[in-house]
mmCIF file of C-alpha atoms and ligand atoms in Angstrom:
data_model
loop_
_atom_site.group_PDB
_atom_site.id
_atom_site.type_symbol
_atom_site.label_atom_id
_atom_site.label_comp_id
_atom_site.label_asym_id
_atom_site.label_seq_id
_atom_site.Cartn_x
_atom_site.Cartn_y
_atom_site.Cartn_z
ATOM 1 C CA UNK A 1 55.068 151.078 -48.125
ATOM 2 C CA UNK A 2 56.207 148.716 -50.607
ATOM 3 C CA UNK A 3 53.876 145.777 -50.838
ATOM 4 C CA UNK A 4 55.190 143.814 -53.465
ATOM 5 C CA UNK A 5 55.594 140.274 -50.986
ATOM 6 C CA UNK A 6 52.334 140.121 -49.944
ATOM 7 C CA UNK A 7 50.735 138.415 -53.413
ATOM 8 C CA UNK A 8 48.721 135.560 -53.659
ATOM 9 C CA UNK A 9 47.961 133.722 -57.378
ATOM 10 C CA UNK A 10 46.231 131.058 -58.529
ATOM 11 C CA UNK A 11 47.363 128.229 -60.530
ATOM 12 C CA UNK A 12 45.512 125.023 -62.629
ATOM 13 C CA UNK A 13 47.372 122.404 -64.166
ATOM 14 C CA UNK A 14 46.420 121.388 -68.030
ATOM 15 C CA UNK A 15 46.204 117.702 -67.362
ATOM 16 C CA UNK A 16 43.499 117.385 -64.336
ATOM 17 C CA UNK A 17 41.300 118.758 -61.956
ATOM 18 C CA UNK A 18 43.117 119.930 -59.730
ATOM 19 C CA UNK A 19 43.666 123.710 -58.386
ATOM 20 C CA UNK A 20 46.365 125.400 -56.460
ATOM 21 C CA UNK A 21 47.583 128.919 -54.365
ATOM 22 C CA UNK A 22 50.277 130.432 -53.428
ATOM 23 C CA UNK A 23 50.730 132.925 -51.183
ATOM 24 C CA UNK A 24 53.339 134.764 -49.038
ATOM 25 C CA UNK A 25 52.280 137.650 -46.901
ATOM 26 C CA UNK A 26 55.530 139.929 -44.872
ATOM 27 C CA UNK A 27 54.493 143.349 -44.783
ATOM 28 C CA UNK A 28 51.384 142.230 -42.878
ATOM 29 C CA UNK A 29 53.335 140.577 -40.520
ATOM 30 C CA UNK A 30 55.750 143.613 -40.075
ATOM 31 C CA UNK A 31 52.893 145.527 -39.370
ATOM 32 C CA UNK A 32 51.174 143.446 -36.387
ATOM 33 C CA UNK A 33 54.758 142.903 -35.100
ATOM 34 C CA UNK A 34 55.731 146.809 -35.228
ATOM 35 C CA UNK A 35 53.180 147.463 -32.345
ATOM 36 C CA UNK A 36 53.012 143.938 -30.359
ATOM 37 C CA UNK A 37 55.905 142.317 -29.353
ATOM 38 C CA UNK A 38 54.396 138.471 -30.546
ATOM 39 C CA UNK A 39 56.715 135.587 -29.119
ATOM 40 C CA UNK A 40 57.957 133.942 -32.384
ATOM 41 C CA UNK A 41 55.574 130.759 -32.267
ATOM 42 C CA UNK A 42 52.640 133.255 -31.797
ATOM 43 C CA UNK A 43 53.484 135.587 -34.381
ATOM 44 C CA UNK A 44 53.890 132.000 -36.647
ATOM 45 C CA UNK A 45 51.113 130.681 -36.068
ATOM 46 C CA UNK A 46 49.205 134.107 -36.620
ATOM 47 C CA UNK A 47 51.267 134.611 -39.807
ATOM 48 C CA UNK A 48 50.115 131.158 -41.256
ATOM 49 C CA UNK A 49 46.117 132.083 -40.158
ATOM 50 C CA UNK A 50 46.295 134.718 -41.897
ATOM 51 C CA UNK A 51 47.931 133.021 -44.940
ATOM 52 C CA UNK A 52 44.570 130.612 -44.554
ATOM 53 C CA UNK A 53 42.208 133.245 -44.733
ATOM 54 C CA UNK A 54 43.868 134.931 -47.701
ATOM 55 C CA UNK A 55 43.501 131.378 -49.579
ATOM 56 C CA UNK A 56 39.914 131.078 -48.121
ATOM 57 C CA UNK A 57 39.173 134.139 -49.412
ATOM 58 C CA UNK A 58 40.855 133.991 -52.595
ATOM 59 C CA UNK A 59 39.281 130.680 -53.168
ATOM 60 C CA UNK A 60 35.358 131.584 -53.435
ATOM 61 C CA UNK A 61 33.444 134.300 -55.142
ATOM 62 C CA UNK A 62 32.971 136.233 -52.029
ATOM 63 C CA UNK A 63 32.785 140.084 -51.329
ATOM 64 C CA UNK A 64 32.097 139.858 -47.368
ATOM 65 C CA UNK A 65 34.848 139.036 -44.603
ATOM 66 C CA UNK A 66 36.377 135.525 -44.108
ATOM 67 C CA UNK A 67 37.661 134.733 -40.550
ATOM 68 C CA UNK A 68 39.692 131.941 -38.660
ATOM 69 C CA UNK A 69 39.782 131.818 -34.950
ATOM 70 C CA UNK A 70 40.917 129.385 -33.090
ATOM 71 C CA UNK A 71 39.551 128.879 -29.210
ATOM 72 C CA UNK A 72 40.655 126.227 -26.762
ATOM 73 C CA UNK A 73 42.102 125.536 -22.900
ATOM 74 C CA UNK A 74 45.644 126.263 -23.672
ATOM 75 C CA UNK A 75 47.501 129.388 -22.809
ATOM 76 C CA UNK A 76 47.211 130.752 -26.430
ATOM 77 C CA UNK A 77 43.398 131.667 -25.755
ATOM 78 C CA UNK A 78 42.858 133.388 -29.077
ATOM 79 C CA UNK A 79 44.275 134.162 -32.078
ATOM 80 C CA UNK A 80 41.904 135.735 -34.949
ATOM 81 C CA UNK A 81 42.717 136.242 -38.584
ATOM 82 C CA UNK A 82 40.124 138.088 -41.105
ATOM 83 C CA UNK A 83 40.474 139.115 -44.478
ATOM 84 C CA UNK A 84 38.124 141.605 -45.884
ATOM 85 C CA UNK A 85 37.116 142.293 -49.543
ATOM 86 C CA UNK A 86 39.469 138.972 -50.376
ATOM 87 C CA UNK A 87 42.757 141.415 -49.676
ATOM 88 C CA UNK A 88 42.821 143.203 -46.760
ATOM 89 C CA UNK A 89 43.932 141.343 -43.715
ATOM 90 C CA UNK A 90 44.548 142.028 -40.209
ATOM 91 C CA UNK A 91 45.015 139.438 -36.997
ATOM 92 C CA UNK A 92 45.431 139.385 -33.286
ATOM 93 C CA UNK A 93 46.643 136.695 -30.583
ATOM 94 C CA UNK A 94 45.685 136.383 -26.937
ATOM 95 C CA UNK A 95 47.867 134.974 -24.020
ATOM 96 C CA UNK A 96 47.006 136.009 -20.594
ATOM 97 C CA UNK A 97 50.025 134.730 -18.885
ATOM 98 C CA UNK A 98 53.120 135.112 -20.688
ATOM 99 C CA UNK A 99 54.561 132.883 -18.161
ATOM 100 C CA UNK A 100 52.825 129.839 -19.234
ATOM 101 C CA UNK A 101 53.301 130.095 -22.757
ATOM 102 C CA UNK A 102 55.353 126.973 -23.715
ATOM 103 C CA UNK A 103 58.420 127.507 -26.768
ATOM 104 C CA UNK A 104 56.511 125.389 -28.987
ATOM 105 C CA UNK A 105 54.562 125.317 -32.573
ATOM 106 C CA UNK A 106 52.504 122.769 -31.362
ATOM 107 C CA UNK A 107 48.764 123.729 -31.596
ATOM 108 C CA UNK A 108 47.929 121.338 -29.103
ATOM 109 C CA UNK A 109 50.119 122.840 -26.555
ATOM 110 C CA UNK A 110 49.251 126.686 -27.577
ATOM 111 C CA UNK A 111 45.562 126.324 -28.038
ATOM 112 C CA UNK A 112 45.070 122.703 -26.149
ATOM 113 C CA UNK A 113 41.686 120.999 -26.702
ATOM 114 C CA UNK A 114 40.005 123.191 -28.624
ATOM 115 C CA UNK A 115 38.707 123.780 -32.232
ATOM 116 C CA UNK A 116 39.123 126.302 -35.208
ATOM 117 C CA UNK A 117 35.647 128.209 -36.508
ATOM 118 C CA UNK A 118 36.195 129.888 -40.000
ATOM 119 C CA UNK A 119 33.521 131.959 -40.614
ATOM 120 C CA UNK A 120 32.307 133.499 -43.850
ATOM 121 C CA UNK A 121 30.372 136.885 -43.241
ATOM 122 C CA UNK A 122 29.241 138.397 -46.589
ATOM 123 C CA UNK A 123 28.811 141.940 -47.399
ATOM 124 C CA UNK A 124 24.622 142.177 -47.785
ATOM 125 C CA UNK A 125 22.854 141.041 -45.544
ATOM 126 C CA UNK A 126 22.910 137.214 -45.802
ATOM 127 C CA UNK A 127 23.326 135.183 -42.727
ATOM 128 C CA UNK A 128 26.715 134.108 -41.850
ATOM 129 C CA UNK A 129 28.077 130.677 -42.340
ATOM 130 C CA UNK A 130 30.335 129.095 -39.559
ATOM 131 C CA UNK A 131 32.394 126.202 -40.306
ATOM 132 C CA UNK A 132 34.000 124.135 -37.049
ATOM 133 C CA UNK A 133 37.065 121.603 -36.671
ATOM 134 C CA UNK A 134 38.571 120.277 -33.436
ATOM 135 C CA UNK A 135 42.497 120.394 -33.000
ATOM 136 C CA UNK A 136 43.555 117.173 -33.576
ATOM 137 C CA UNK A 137 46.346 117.485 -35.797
ATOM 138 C CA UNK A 138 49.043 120.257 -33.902
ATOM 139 C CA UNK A 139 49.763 122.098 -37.125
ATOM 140 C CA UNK A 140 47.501 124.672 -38.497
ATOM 141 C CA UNK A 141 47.615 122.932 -42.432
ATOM 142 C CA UNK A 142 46.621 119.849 -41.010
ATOM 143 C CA UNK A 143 43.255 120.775 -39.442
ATOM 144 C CA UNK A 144 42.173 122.424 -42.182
ATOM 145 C CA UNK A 145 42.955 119.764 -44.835
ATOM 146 C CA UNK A 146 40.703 118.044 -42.725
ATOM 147 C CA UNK A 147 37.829 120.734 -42.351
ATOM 148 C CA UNK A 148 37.867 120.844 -46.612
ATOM 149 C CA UNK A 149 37.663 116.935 -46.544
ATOM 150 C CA UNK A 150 34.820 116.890 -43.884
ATOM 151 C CA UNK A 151 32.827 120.224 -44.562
ATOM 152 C CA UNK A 152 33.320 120.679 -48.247
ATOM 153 C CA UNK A 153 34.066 117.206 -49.604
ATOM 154 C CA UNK A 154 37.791 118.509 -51.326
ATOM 155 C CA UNK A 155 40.501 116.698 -50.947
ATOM 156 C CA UNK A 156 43.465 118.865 -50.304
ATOM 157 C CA UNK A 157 46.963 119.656 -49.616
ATOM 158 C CA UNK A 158 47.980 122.112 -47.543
ATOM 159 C CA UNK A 159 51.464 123.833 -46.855
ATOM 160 C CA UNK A 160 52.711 126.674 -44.456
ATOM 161 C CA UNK A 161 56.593 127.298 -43.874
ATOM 162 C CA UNK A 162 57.736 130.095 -42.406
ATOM 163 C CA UNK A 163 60.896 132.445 -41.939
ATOM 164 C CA UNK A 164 60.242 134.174 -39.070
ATOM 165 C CA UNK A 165 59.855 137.602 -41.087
ATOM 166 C CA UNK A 166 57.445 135.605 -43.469
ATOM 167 C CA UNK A 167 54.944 133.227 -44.152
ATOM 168 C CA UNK A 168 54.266 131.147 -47.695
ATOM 169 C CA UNK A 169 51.172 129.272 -47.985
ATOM 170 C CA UNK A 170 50.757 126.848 -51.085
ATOM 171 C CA UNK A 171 47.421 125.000 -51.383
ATOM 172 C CA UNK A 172 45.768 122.270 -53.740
ATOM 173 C CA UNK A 173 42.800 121.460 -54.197
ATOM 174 C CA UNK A 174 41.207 118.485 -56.352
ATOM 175 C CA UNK A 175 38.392 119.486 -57.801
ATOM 176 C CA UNK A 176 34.947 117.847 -58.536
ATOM 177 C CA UNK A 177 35.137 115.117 -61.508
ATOM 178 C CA UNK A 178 32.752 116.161 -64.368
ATOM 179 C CA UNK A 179 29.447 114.188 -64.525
ATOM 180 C CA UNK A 180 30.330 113.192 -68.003
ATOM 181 C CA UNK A 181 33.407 111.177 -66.948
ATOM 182 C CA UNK A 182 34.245 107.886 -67.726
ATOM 183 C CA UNK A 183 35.543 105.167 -65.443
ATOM 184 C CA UNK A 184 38.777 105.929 -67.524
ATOM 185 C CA UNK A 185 38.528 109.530 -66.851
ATOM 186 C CA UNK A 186 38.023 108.930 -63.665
ATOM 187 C CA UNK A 187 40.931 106.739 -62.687
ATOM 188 C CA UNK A 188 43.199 109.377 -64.738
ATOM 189 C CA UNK A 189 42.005 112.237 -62.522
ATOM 190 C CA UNK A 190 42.369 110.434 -59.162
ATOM 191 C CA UNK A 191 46.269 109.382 -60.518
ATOM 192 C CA UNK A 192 46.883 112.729 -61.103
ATOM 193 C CA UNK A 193 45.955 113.946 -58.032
ATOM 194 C CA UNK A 194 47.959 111.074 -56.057
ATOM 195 C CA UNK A 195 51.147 111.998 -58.356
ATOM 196 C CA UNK A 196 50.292 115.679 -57.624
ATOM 197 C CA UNK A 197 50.314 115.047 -53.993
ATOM 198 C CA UNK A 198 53.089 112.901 -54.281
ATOM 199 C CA UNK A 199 55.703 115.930 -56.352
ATOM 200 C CA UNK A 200 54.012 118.010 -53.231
ATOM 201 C CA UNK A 201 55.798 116.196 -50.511
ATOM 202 C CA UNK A 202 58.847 116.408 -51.565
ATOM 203 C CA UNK A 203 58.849 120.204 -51.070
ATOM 204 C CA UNK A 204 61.037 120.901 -48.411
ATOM 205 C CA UNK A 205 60.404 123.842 -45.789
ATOM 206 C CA UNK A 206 63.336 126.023 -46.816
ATOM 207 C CA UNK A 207 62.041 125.716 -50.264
ATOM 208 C CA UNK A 208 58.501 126.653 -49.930
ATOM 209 C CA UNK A 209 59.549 129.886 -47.609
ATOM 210 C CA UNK A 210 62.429 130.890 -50.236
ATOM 211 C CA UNK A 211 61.562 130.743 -53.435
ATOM 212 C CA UNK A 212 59.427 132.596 -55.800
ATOM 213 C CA UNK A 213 56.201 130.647 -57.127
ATOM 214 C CA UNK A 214 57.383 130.520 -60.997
ATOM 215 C CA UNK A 215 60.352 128.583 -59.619
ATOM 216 C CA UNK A 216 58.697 126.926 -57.088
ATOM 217 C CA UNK A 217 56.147 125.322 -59.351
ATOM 218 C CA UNK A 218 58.333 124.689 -62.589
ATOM 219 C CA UNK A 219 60.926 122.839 -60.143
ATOM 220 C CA UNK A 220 58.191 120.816 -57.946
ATOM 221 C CA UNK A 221 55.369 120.156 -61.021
ATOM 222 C CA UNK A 222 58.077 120.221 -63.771
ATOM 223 C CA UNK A 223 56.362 117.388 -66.230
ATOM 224 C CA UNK A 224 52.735 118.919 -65.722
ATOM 225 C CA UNK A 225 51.850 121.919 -67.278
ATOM 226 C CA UNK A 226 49.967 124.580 -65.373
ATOM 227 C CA UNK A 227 48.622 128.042 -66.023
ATOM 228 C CA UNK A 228 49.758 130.845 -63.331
ATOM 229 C CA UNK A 229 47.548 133.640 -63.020
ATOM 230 C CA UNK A 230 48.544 137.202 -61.913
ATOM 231 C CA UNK A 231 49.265 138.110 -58.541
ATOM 232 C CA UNK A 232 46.695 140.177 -56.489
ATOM 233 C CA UNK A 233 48.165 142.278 -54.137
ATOM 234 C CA UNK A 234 46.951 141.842 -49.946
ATOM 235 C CA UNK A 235 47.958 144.228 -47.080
ATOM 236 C CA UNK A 236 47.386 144.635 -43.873
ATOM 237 C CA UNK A 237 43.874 147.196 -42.774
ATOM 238 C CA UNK A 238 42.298 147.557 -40.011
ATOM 239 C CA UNK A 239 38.645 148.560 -39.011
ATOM 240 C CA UNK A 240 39.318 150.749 -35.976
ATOM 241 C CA UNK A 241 37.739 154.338 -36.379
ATOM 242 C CA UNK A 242 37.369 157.084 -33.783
ATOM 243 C CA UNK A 243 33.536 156.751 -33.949
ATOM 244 C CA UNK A 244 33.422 153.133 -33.116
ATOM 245 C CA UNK A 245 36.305 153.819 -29.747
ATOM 246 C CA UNK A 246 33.823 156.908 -29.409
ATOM 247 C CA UNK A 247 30.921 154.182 -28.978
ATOM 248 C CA UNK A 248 32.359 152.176 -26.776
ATOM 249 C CA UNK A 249 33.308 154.537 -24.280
ATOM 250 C CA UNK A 250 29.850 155.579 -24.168
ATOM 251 C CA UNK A 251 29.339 152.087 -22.339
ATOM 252 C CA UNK A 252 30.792 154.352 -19.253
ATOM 253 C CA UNK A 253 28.801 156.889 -17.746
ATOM 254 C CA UNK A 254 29.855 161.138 -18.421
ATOM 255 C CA UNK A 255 30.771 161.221 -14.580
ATOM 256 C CA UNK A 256 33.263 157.943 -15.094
ATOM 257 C CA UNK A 257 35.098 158.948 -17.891
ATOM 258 C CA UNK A 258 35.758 162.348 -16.591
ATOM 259 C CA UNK A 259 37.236 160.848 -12.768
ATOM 260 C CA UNK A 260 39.493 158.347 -15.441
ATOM 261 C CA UNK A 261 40.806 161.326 -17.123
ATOM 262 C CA UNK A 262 41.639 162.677 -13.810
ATOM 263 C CA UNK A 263 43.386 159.854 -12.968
ATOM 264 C CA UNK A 264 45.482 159.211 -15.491
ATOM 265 C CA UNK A 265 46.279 163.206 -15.895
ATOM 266 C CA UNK A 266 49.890 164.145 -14.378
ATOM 267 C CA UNK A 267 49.322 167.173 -11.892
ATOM 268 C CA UNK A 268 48.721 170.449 -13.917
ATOM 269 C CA UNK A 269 48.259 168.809 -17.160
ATOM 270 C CA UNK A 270 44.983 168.750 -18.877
ATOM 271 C CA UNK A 271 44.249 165.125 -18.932
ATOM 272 C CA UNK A 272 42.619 162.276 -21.691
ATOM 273 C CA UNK A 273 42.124 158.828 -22.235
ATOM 274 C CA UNK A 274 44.144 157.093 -24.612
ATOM 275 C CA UNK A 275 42.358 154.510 -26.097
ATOM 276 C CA UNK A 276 44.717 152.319 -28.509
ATOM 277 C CA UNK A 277 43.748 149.282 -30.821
ATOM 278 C CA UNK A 278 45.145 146.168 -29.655
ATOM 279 C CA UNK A 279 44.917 145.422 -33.687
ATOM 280 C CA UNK A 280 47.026 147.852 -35.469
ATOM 281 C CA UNK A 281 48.326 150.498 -32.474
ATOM 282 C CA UNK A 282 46.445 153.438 -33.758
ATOM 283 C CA UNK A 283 45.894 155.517 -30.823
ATOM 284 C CA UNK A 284 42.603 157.714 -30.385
ATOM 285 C CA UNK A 285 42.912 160.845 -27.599
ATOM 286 C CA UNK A 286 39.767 162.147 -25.969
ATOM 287 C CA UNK A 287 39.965 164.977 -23.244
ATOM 288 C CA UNK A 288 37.441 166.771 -21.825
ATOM 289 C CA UNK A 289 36.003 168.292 -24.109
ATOM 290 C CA UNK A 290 35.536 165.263 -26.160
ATOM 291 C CA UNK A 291 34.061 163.518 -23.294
ATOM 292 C CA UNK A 292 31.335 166.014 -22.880
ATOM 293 C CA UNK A 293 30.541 165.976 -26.654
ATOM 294 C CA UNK A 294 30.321 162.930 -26.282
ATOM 295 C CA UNK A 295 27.225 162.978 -24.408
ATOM 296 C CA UNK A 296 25.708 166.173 -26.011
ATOM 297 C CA UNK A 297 22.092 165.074 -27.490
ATOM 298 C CA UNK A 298 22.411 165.090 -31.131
ATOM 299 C CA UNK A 299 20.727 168.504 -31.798
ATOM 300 C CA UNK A 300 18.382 168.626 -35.021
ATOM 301 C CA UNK A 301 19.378 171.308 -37.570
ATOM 302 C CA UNK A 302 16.031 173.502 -38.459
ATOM 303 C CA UNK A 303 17.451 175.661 -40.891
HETATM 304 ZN ZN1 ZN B 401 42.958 149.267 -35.389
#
């Protein structure tokens, strides 16, 4: 599969301390669509999570799992977004009843009254860290400017626009003055950042979602050089396996499996469960046989 649109890069401008992302993911999204049919606003708002944990992850020296999950009241009971090894990426949404999901992009209609936890898992054995912010703003980039203001003291800009069949992300960050500054130096860097965020919002939707990021930023940032890094490539991967389905069928008993295989078996046919992962579709067959090997005592080898 060709992955070439889902890149992210980095960026730094020459003239103060400030940071920036871009990133657009599609394929990813053509995957999670290809096996659940996601109402448009869901599959948006999923899209731009995902975009957030790319950034996240992209952002810190981190070799461990970065996740965004929102939780609330509303309709929209879950969506979760997780990026692995700071490329691989893969998402899911929750709405019990269809019926009462409203045709908006609000997040305070979708999710309701709720909060977003982004949670940084890393690959030994340290202890997770979990980050929370209440939904108070009812798009995604809001709330998390906020979270980076409140949790990590950053001021930043963050922007999401969408096409339906993708999602662009683009995200500064100004970073910590020096300890050596002056009050000069000081006043310079804070300018820059307010003319920085200034050239920002006049990007318009349709731009942000269209246009490659060597355009993007010569046209928005054209007076203040920056230094674009290479892209790094993200796709979509999930963690399913048929060892971990095979462990959680073992929650049911031999005797329970074996009447659900009945069950589900047409007359005549030998039967088996299909277990499929609401994450990426992969289906995982177990008749049987399988069943019963599944609860065969692991026998020691002697020879
Ligand atoms: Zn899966």
């Amino acid at each position: 599969m060709n992955q070439a649109h889902d890149i992210i890069h980095r960026f730094s401008f020459t003239d103060g301390p400030v940071r920036g992302q871009w990133v657009r993911l599609q394929e990813v999204l053509e995957v999670l669509n290809g096996h659940q049919q996601y109402p448009g606003n869901v599959a948006g708002l999923l899209g731009e999570m995902l975009a957030a944990v790319a950034l996240v992850a992209d952002g810190i020296k981190f070799n461990g799992a970065v996740s965004l999950q929102s939780r609330g009241p509303g309709p929209l009971t879950t969506v979760l977004a997780e990026c692995r090894a700071q490329h691989l990426l893969r998402g899911i949404a929750r709405w019990p009843d269809a019926a009462n999901l409203p045709d908006t992009d609000s997040l305070g209609e979708l999710i309701g009254d709720g909060q977003l936890a982004l949670t940084l898992i890393p690959a030994n054995a340290d202890q997770p860290y979990q980050g929370l912010v209440g939904i108070t703003d009812n798009r995604l980039a809001g709330n998390l400017e906020r979270y980076f203001l409140d949790s990590e003291q950053l001021p930043t800009r963050l922007l999401f626009a969408g096409t339906g069949e993708s999602v662009t992300g683009l995200l500064l960050q100004r970073l910590p003055d020096s300890d050596h500054a002056t009050e000069i130096e000081l006043d310079q860097n804070e300018a820059f950042w307010e003319e920085i965020g200034m050239l920002t919002s006049t990007l318009t939707d349709r731009e942000l979602a269209s246009l490659d990021p060597q355009t993007l930023l010569r046209r928005l940032y054209a007076t203040h050089p920056l230094t674009l890094q290479p892209p790094r490539n993200l796709r979509f991967s999930c963690t399913c396996s048929r060892e971990k389905t095979a462990a959680t069928l073992k929650a049911f008993s031999r005797d329970e499996l074996l009447a659900l295989i009945d069950e589900e078996a047409p007359p005549k046919m030998p039967g088996e469960i299909l277990v499929t992962c609401e994450i990426c579709g992969a289906v995982e067959r177990f008749d049987a046989i399988d069943i019963h090997l599944l609860f065969e005592p692991e026998t020691p080898r002697i020879h």
